Short mmCIF file of C-alpha atoms in Angstrom, two decimals:
data_model
loop_
_atom_site.label_atom_id
_atom_site.label_comp_id
_atom_site.label_asym_id
_atom_site.label_seq_id
_atom_site.Cartn_x
_atom_site.Cartn_y
_atom_site.Cartn_z
CA MET A 1 19.27 -9.59 16.69
CA GLY A 2 16.94 -7.96 14.12
CA HIS A 3 13.39 -6.76 14.50
CA ALA A 4 10.48 -8.96 13.46
CA ARG A 5 9.20 -8.05 10.02
CA LEU A 6 5.81 -6.33 10.05
CA VAL A 7 3.44 -8.20 7.74
CA TYR A 8 -0.22 -7.38 7.13
CA GLU A 9 -2.99 -8.98 5.06
CA PHE A 10 -6.16 -7.11 4.18
CA GLU A 11 -8.65 -6.32 1.43
CA ALA A 12 -8.89 -2.89 -0.17
CA THR A 13 -10.56 -1.22 -3.15
CA VAL A 14 -8.55 0.11 -6.09
CA TRP A 15 -9.22 3.81 -6.74
CA ARG A 16 -7.94 6.37 -9.23
CA TRP A 17 -6.23 9.58 -8.10
CA ARG A 18 -8.21 11.80 -10.45
CA GLU A 19 -11.04 11.05 -12.84
CA ASP A 20 -8.76 11.70 -15.82
CA GLY A 21 -5.62 10.37 -14.11
CA THR A 22 -3.63 7.20 -14.57
CA TRP A 23 -2.39 6.78 -10.98
CA HIS A 24 -4.22 4.07 -9.03
CA PHE A 25 -4.01 3.47 -5.29
CA LEU A 26 -5.31 1.44 -2.37
CA THR A 27 -6.10 2.97 1.01
CA LEU A 28 -4.66 0.94 3.89
CA PRO A 29 -7.15 0.05 6.64
CA GLU A 30 -7.05 2.32 9.69
CA ASP A 31 -5.70 -0.39 12.02
CA VAL A 32 -2.85 -1.21 9.60
CA THR A 33 -2.02 2.48 9.16
CA ASP A 34 -1.99 3.05 12.93
CA ASP A 35 0.24 0.02 13.55
CA ILE A 36 2.74 0.95 10.82
CA ASP A 37 2.79 4.56 12.04
CA ASP A 38 3.41 3.47 15.65
CA ARG A 39 6.05 0.86 14.81
CA THR A 40 8.10 2.69 12.16
CA PRO A 41 9.39 5.90 13.76
CA GLN A 42 12.14 6.28 11.12
CA LYS A 43 10.28 7.25 7.95
CA ALA A 44 11.72 8.31 4.59
CA GLY A 45 10.88 11.43 2.56
CA PHE A 46 7.29 12.71 2.73
CA GLY A 47 6.66 10.29 5.63
CA SER A 48 6.86 7.29 3.30
CA VAL A 49 7.53 3.72 4.43
CA ARG A 50 9.20 1.14 2.17
CA VAL A 51 7.15 -2.02 1.68
CA GLU A 52 6.99 -5.24 -0.32
CA VAL A 53 3.50 -5.90 -1.65
CA THR A 54 1.79 -8.99 -3.07
CA ILE A 55 -1.52 -8.94 -4.93
CA GLY A 56 -2.38 -12.27 -6.52
CA SER A 57 0.82 -13.62 -8.09
CA SER A 58 2.45 -10.17 -8.41
CA THR A 59 5.02 -9.04 -5.84
CA TRP A 60 6.89 -5.74 -5.98
CA SER A 61 8.71 -3.19 -3.81
CA THR A 62 7.32 0.31 -3.39
CA SER A 63 6.44 2.74 -0.61
CA VAL A 64 3.24 3.70 1.15
CA PHE A 65 2.62 7.41 1.65
CA PRO A 66 0.58 9.22 4.30
CA SER A 67 -2.55 10.99 3.03
CA LYS A 68 -3.66 13.77 5.37
CA GLU A 69 -6.90 14.00 3.40
CA LEU A 70 -7.74 10.31 3.99
CA GLY A 71 -6.06 9.95 7.39
CA SER A 72 -4.32 6.81 6.17
CA PHE A 73 -1.39 5.48 4.21
CA ILE A 74 -2.01 5.02 0.49
CA LEU A 75 -0.37 2.40 -1.71
CA PRO A 76 0.31 3.04 -5.41
CA VAL A 77 -0.61 0.10 -7.67
CA LYS A 78 1.31 0.25 -10.93
CA LYS A 79 -0.24 -0.51 -14.29
CA ALA A 80 1.78 -3.71 -14.81
CA VAL A 81 0.28 -5.17 -11.63
CA ARG A 82 -3.26 -4.07 -12.49
CA VAL A 83 -2.93 -5.68 -15.93
CA ALA A 84 -1.32 -8.89 -14.62
CA GLU A 85 -3.95 -9.31 -11.90
CA GLY A 86 -6.91 -8.10 -13.97
CA CYS A 87 -7.90 -5.45 -11.44
CA GLU A 88 -9.12 -1.95 -12.16
CA GLU A 89 -10.74 1.01 -10.44
CA GLY A 90 -13.48 -0.14 -8.05
CA ASP A 91 -12.22 -3.72 -7.71
CA ARG A 92 -11.58 -5.19 -4.27
CA VAL A 93 -8.23 -6.98 -3.95
CA ARG A 94 -6.48 -9.09 -1.31
CA VAL A 95 -3.16 -7.53 -0.26
CA ARG A 96 -0.14 -8.87 1.58
CA LEU A 97 2.08 -5.99 2.69
CA ALA A 98 5.44 -6.36 4.45
CA VAL A 99 7.28 -3.35 5.86
CA GLN A 100 10.91 -3.32 4.72
CA PRO A 101 13.65 -2.93 7.35
#
């Protein structure tokens, strides 16, 4: 019998890694970070956790990564998703995130 899939829904603000950078991320809420951290003892490289993410009508697989600086997991949001969903730095988006087994 398998484990129940961990699924979270939340809102977060898109931010850019550096002022001149192209990488954009979302910071997971503290309660979501704590729950994922507690319930996924087997993490991949760099402490990453594989996830499936939905923003608007875009769904993709990626990983969330721990940020010691922010004390949270961060989620990369690729350009194709930002373009498709019309979101950019500073925008608040609704996220559905499912931890992959």
